[in-house]
XYZ file of C-alpha atoms in Angstrom:
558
model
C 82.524 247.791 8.192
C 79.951 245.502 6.683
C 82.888 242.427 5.689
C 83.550 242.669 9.586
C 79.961 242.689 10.687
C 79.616 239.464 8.286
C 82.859 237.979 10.457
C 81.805 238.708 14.055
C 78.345 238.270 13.616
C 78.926 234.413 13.558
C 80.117 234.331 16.770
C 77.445 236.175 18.379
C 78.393 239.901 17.627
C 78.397 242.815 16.009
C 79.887 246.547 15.593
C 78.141 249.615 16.107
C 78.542 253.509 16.786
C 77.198 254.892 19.788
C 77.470 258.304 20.225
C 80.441 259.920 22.590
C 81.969 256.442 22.281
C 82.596 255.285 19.205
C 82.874 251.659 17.677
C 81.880 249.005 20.434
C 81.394 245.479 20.208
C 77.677 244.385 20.705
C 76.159 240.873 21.311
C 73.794 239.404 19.726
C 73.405 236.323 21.669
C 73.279 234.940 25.334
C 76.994 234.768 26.554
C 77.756 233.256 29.739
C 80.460 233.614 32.553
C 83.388 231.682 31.262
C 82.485 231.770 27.592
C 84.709 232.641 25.142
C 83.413 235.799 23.983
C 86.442 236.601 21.150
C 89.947 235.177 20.278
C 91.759 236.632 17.976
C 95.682 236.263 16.634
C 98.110 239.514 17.201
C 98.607 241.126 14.091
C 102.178 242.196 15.104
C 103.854 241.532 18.301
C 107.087 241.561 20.377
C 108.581 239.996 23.393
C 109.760 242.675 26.069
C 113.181 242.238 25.652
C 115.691 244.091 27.815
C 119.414 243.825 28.318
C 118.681 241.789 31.326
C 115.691 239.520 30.148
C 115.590 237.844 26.646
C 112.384 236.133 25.017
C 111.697 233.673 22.558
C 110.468 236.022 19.145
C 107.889 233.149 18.591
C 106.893 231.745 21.325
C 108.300 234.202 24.340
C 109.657 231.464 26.335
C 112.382 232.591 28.275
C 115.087 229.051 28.454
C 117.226 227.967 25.767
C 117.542 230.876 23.223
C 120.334 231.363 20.394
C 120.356 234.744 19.043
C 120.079 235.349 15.123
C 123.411 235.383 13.656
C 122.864 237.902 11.532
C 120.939 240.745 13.250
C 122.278 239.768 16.682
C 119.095 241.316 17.558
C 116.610 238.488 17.785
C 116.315 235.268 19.963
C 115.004 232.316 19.474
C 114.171 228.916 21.600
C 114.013 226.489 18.318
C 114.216 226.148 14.592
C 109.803 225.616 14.923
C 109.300 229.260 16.360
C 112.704 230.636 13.975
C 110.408 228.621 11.056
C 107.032 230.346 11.847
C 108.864 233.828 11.778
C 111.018 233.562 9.307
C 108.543 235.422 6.552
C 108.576 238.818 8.343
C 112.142 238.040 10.021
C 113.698 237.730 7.080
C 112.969 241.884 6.208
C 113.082 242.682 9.270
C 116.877 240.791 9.843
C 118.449 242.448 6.663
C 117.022 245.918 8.027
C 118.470 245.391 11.537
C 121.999 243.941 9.927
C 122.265 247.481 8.096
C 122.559 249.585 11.484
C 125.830 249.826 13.621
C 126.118 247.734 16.130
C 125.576 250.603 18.645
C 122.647 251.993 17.298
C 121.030 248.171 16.807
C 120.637 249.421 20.777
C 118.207 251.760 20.114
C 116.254 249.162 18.325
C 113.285 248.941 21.849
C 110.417 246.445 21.491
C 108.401 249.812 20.573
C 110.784 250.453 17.684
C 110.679 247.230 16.661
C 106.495 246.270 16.676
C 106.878 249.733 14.041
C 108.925 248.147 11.950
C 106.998 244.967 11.871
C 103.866 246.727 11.183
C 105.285 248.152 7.872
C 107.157 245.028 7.252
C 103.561 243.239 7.319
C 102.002 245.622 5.169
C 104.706 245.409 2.862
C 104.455 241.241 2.727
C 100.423 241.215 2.792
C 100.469 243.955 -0.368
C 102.748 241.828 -2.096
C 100.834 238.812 -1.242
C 103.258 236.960 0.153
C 101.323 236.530 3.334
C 97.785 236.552 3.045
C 94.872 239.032 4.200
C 91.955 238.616 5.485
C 89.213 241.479 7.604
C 90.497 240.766 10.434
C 94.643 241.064 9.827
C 94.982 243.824 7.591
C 96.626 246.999 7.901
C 93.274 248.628 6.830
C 92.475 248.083 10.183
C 95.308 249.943 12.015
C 94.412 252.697 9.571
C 90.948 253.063 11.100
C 92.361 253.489 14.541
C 92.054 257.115 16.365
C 95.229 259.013 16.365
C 95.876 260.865 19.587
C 98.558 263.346 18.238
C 96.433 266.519 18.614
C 96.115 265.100 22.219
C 99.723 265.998 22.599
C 102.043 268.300 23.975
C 105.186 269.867 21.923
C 107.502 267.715 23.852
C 105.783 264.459 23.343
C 105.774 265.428 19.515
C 109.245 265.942 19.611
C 109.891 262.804 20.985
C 107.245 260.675 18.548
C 109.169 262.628 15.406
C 112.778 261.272 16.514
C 110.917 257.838 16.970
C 109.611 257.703 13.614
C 113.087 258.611 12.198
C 114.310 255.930 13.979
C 112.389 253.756 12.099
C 112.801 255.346 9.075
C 116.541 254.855 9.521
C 116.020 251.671 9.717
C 113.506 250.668 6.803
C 114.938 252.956 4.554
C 111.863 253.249 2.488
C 111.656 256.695 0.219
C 108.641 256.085 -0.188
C 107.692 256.213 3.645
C 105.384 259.130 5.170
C 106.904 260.071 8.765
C 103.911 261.690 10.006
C 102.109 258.328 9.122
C 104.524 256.863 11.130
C 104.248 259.268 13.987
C 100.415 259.263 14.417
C 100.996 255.349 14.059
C 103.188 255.429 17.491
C 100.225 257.762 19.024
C 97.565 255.655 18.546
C 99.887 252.779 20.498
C 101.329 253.938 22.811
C 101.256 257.400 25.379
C 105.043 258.789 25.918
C 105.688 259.726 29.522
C 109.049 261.816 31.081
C 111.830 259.980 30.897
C 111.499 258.665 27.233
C 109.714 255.700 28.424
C 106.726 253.950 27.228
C 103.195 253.747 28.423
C 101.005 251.112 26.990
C 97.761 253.186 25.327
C 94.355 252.710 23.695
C 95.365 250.195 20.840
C 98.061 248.254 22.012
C 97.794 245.474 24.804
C 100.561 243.968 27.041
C 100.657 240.024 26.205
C 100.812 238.297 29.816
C 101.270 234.897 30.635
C 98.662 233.209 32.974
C 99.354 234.925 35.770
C 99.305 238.139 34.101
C 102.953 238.561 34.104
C 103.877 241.167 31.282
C 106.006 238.982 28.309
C 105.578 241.595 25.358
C 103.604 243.537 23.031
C 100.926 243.182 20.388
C 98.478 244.409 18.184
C 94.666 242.745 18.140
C 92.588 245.291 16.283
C 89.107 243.796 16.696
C 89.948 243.518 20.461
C 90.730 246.902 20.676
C 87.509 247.920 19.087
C 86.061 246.701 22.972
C 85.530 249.555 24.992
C 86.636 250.530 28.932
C 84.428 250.215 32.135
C 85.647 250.127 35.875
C 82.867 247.461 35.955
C 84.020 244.598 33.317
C 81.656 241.566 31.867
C 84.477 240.233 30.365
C 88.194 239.281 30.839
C 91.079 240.071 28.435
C 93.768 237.086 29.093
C 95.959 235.858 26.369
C 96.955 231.895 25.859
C 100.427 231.914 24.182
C 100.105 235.143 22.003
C 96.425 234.426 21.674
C 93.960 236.739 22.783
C 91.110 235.328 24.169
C 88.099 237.814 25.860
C 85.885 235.707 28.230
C 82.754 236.516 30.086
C 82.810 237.099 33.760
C 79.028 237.207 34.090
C 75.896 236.709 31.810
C 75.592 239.518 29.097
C 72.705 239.464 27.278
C 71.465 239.676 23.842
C 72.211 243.410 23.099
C 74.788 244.728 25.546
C 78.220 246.234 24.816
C 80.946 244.073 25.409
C 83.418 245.232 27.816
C 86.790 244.316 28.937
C 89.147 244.558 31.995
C 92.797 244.472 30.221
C 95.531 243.028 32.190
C 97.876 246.011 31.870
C 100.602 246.878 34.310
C 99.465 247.722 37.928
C 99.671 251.392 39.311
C 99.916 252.853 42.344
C 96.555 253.778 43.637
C 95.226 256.094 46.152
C 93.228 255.071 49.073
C 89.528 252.293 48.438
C 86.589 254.671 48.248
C 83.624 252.231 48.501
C 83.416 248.207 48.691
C 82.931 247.180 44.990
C 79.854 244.590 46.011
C 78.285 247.790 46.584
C 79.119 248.881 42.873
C 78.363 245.539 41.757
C 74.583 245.437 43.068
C 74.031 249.109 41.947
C 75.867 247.816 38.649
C 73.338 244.742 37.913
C 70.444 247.085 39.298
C 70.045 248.859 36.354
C 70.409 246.377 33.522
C 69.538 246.551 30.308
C 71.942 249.291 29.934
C 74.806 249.375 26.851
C 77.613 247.410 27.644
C 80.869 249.489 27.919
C 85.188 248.817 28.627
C 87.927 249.585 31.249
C 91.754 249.384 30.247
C 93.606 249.653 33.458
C 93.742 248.221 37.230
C 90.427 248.816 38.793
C 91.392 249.195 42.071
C 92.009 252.361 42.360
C 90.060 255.346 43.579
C 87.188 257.332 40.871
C 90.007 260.037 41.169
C 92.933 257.797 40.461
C 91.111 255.692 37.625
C 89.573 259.147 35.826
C 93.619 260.694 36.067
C 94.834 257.713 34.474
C 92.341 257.003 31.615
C 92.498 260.321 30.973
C 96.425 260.937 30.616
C 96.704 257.330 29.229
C 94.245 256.424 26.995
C 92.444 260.490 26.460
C 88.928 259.968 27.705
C 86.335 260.615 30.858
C 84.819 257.315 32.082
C 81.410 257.433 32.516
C 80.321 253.880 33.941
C 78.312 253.302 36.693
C 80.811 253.137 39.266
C 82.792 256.565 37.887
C 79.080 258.285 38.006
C 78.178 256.466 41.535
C 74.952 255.075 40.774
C 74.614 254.274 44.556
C 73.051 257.719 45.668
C 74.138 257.504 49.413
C 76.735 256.028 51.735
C 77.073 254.523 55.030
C 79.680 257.127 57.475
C 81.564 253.560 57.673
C 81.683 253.282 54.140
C 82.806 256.612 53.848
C 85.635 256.847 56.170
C 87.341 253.721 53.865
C 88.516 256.778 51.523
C 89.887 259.011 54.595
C 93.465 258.146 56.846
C 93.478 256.730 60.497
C 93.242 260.533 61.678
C 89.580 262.280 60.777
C 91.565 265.142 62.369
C 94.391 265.128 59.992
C 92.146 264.020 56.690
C 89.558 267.468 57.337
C 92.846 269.332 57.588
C 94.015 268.097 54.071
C 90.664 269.144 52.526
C 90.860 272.821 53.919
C 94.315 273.473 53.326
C 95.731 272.165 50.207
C 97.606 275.568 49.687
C 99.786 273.848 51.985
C 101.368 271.065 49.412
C 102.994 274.684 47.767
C 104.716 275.309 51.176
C 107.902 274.204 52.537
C 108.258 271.345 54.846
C 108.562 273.308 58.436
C 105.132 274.950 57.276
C 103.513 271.649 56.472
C 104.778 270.072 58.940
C 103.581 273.080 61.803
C 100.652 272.484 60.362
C 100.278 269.594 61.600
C 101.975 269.523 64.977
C 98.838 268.927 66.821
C 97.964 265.460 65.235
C 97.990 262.787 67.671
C 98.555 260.043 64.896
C 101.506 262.365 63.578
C 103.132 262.723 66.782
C 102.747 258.990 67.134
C 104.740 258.712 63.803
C 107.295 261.254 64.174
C 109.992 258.992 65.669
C 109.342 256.273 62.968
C 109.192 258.481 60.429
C 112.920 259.468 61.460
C 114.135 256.303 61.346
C 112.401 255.940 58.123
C 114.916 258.944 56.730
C 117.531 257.767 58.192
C 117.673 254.665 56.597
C 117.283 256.022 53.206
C 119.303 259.018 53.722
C 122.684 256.605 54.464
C 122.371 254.763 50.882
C 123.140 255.896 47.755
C 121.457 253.282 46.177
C 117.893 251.378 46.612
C 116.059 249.082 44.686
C 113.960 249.731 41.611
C 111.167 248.011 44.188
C 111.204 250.906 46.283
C 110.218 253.251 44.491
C 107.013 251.886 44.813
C 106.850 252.185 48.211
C 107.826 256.029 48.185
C 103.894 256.751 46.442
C 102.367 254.492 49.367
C 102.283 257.242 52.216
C 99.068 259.469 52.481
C 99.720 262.964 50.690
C 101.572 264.745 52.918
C 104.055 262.339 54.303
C 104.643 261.025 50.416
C 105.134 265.066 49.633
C 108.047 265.129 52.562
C 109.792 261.492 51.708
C 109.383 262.858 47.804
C 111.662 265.888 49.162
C 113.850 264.064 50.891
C 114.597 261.667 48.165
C 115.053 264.215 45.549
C 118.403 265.727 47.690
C 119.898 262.538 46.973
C 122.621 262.254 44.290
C 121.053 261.998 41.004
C 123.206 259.344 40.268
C 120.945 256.585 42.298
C 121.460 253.115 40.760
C 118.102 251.640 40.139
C 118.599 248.620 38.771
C 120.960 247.051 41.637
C 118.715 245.656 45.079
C 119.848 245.841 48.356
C 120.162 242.961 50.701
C 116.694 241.413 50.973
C 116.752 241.816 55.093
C 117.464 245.977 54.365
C 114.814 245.729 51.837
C 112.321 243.681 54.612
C 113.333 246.265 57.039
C 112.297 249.672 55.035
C 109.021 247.840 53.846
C 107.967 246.825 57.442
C 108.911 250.553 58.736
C 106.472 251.868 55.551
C 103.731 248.951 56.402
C 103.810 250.211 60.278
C 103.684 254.010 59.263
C 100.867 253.236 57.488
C 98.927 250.882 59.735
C 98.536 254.514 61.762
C 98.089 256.752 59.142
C 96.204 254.632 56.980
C 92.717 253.360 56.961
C 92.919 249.149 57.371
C 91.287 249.066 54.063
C 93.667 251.467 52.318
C 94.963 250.485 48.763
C 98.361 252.015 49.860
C 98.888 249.730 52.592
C 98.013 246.645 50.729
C 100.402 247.641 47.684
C 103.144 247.901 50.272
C 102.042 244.125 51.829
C 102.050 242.322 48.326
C 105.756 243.628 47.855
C 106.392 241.875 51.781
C 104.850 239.223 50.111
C 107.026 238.982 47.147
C 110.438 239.563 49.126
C 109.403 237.187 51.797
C 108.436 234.138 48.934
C 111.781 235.141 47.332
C 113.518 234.566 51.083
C 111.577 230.941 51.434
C 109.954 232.378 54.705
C 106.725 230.935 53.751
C 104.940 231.229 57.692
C 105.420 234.788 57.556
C 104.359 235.013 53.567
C 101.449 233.236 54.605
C 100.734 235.737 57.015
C 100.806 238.765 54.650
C 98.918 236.549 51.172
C 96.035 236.125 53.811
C 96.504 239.816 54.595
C 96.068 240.716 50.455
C 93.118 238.671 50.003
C 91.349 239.895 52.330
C 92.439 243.542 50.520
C 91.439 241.808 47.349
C 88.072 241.036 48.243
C 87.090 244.555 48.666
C 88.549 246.109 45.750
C 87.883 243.551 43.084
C 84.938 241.593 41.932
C 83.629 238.099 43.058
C 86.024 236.642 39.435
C 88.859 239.019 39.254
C 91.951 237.180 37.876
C 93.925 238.615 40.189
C 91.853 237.687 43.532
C 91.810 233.573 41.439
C 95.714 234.317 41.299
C 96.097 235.091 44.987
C 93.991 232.208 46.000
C 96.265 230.163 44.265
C 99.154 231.389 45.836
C 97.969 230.765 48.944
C 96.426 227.632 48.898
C 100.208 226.468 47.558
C 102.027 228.201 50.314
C 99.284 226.727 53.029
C 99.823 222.897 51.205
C 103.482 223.277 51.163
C 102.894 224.169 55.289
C 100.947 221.537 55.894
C 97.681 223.001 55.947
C 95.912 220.490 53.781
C 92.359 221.316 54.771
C 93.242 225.283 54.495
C 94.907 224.682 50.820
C 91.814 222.977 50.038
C 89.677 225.954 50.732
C 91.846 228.350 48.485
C 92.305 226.023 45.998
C 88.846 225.387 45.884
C 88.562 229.584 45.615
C 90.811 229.754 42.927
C 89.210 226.985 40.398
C 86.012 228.637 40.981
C 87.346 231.678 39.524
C 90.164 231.338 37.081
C 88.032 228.190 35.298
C 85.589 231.159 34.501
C 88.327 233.587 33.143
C 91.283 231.095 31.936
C 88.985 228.696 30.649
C 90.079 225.002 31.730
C 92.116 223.928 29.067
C 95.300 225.473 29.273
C 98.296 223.888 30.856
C 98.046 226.408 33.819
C 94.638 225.758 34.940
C 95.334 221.715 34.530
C 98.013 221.913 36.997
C 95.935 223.794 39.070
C 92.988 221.383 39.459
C 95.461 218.451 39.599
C 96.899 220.294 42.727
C 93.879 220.221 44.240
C 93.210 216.712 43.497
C 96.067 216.040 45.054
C 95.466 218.470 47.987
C 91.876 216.268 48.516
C 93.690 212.858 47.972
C 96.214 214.063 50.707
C 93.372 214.735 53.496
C 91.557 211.625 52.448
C 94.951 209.364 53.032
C 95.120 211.571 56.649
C 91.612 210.980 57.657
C 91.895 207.234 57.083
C 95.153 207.175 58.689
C 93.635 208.850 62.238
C 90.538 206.256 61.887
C 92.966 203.269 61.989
């Protein structure tokens, strides 16, 4: 502990305990929105390879890659990144070469980060690559383990893991339950034997937070969770690189908003400038983290720490520091129908009922009746496929609870044979979104999280189609869903900004792409810094964007 306080504390921090918490990361100097508060090299990583998507081992770009030769497991875009890997390749190729080709199949980016790690320690005990506080496997040793956290099954599934890797490394010397608790304090195993990101292990993005693979950054991980971040996790090649989003002072715990995967979210309880006043209110306070997408309800954002990453937030907005709330502010968190939301609180026995029960209950909701005959259609339209995009599965969880509980039913008396991975015409898939997007436009509060999830997919599809008008239409419709769920210098809102202001330029609009331009510098400067390739092309657009209205003005004086 003390040879890492002598590290950090040159660049303005330090480590500390705080009871109920743990390890945090303190300051102890000024820092300022859109300083660099940390950066710190991965001390293993992976790209997220798939059998439909391959990535660059050293540099995850995605164009021009040769596969090793040897382990036919590998891919690279050059002999520089095949160079800079070659030390820890090199084990790592001669263990993958031993396996059948078949079971070289098994070999997921999860499987092989665990093989790295051991393959590091290995090369850093043996000095052939050196050590330092900072990248050592002393560090991964001092992480929390989670496996008393888990359930039989999940144990099950860690042990066959760890065998896995065993198999591969073929170490005697190896300790499987080392290897096991090393999986649970990375990653949380969900049904379906896939992989959930957890407390110690963060999803490399690129700069618009698309997910490219999988590393370790122990010091980062040492920053704890808040639904109310002063800083910004994004990562600059395979560089991670924690920037302030607002002043933290001399003293405070530095915390984080991590990039991870979005999830889907239940309905917006309160506008988050409301959070953000009480928030700054009562400064000096200690400094704390948050690990997933903040936009999310307390209840959805408590359920997902808690399954995901084993702990109760307890930051000012999970403990509402705002002691009351106006009835408009209030109704944000309820559906269209006060009628049919009072129902839901007084009879939740009814989500153990069948569907003629729920749905009697229920029969004297104007909004329902309203929705009955769309609803139908809705049914209908799944009912005569036998196959839907992976996409949609996201819109099944965007209905309030009791329609999502009867499309849920429906769904599951399809054949269990669905094919996920195959999409539908993009005018079928346009068609079921617009039928959810109307459904819940009446069942659904304006505001609701649900319907905006379902309008950034319309917004996807509709940018993949090239019917920019009509994207244009629903981007606008996102921001303004944006605003209210995220602070003034989310990423995310900078990201959409962007978008926009591109899709209004590429319109036409010059003085409109100015304006969200203009919005998205003034954000993503403060959490992407303004050095990176990303953010250059950015400002040059909107140079560009300002040199294009100047050249229109003067052409209308003349």
């Amino acid at each position: 502990m003390e040879e890492l306080q002598n590290v950090v504390r040159d660049g303005g921090l330090a480590v500390s305990n705080l009871p109920e918490k743990g390890r945090c990361l303190l300051t102890t100097k000024n820092f300022y929105p859109g300083e660099v508060i940390l950066r710190q090299e991965p001390y293993v990583c992976v790209p997220n390879n798939s059998s439909t998507v391959s990535r660059c081992d050293g540099c995850f770009a995605s164009e021009s890659l040769k596969k090793c030769s040897a382990c036919q497991v590998v891919w690279y875009c050059g002999s520089t990144c095949q160079k800079s890997e070659w030390k820890l390749h090199r084990l790592e190729c001669n263990a993958l070469s031993r396996l059948e080709k078949e079971k070289r199949k098994a070999v997921t980016p999860s499987i092989r980060l665990m093989v790295r790690l051991y393959l590091r320690r290995k090369l850093q005990n043996e000095m052939f690559i050196p050590t330092s506080v900072t990248d050592s496997y002393n560090f991964v040793e001092a992480l929390l383990s989670h496996l008393k956290d888990l359930d039989e099954k999940q144990l099950v599934l860690y042990a066959q893991m760890a065998n896995l890797v065993h198999l591969i490394l073929q170490w005697p010397e190896i300790n499987l339950k080392e290897i096991a608790e090393n999986f649970s304090k990375f990653w949380h195993l969900i049904p379906h034997n896939e992989m959930q990101l957890a407390c110690n292990a963060h999803t490399i993005c690129d700069c618009e937070l698309r997910p490219l693979g999988t590393g370790l950054y122990p010091v980062v991980s040492i920053i704890n969770h808040s639904c109310l971040p002063n800083a910004v996790l994004i990562f600059e090649g395979k560089s991670s690189v924690v920037r302030a989003v607002e002043h933290i002072p001399e003293g405070a715990e530095v915390r984080r908003e991590s990039m991870f995967e979005r999830k889907n979210t239940s309905d917006y309880e309160v506008p988050l400038d409301l959070y953000w006043t009480a928030h700054k209110a009562h400064k000096p306070f200690e400094v704390s983290i948050a690990y997933i997408d903040t936009a999310g309800s307390t209840m959805t954002r408590q359920k997902a720490l808690k399954e995901q990453y084993f702990f109760t937030c307890t930051c000012p907005r999970c403990i509402k520091v705002v002691p009351s709330w106006p009835k408009f502010i209030r109704m944000q968190q309820t559906r269209a129908c006060v009628k049919v939301s009072t129902m839901i609180s007084k009879k939740v026995r009814l989500w153990k009922a069948t569907d003629a029960k729920m749905i009697d209950a229920m029969v004297f909701c104007s909004v329902i009746l309203k929705t009955k005959d769309l609803y139908a259609k809705l049914v209908a339209f799944l009912g005569a496929r036998k196959r839907f995009a992976s996409r949609l599965s996201i819109a099944m969880f965007c209905f309030f609870s009791l329609l999502k509980r009867l499309i849920h039913l429906h769904l599951t008396k399809l054949n269990k044979s669905l094919i996920f991975n195959q999409s539908l015409d993009h005018e079928e898939v346009i068609s079921l979104y617009k039928m959810i997007e109307k459904l819940q436009m009446e069942l659904c509060h304006p505001f609701s999280i649900s319907l905006m999830r379902t309008r950034e997919e319309l917004l996807k599809i509709l940018m993949e189609l090239g019917d920019w008008r009509e994207a244009l239409a629903y981007c606008r419709l996102t921001i303004t869903g944006y605003q209210r769920v995220y602070s003034e210098l989310h990423p995310l809102l900078g990201l959409q900004y962007y978008t926009c202001g591109k899709i209004e330029w590429l319109l036409g609009y010059t003085e409109d792409a100015i304006k969200s331009l203009t919005r998205a510098v003034d954000i993503l400067r403060i959490t992407h810094g303004t050095n990176s390739p990303f953010m250059k092309e950015l400002m040059m657009k909107l140079d560009e964007a300002h040199a294009e209205a100047s050249y229109n003005l003067s052409s209308k004086d003349e």
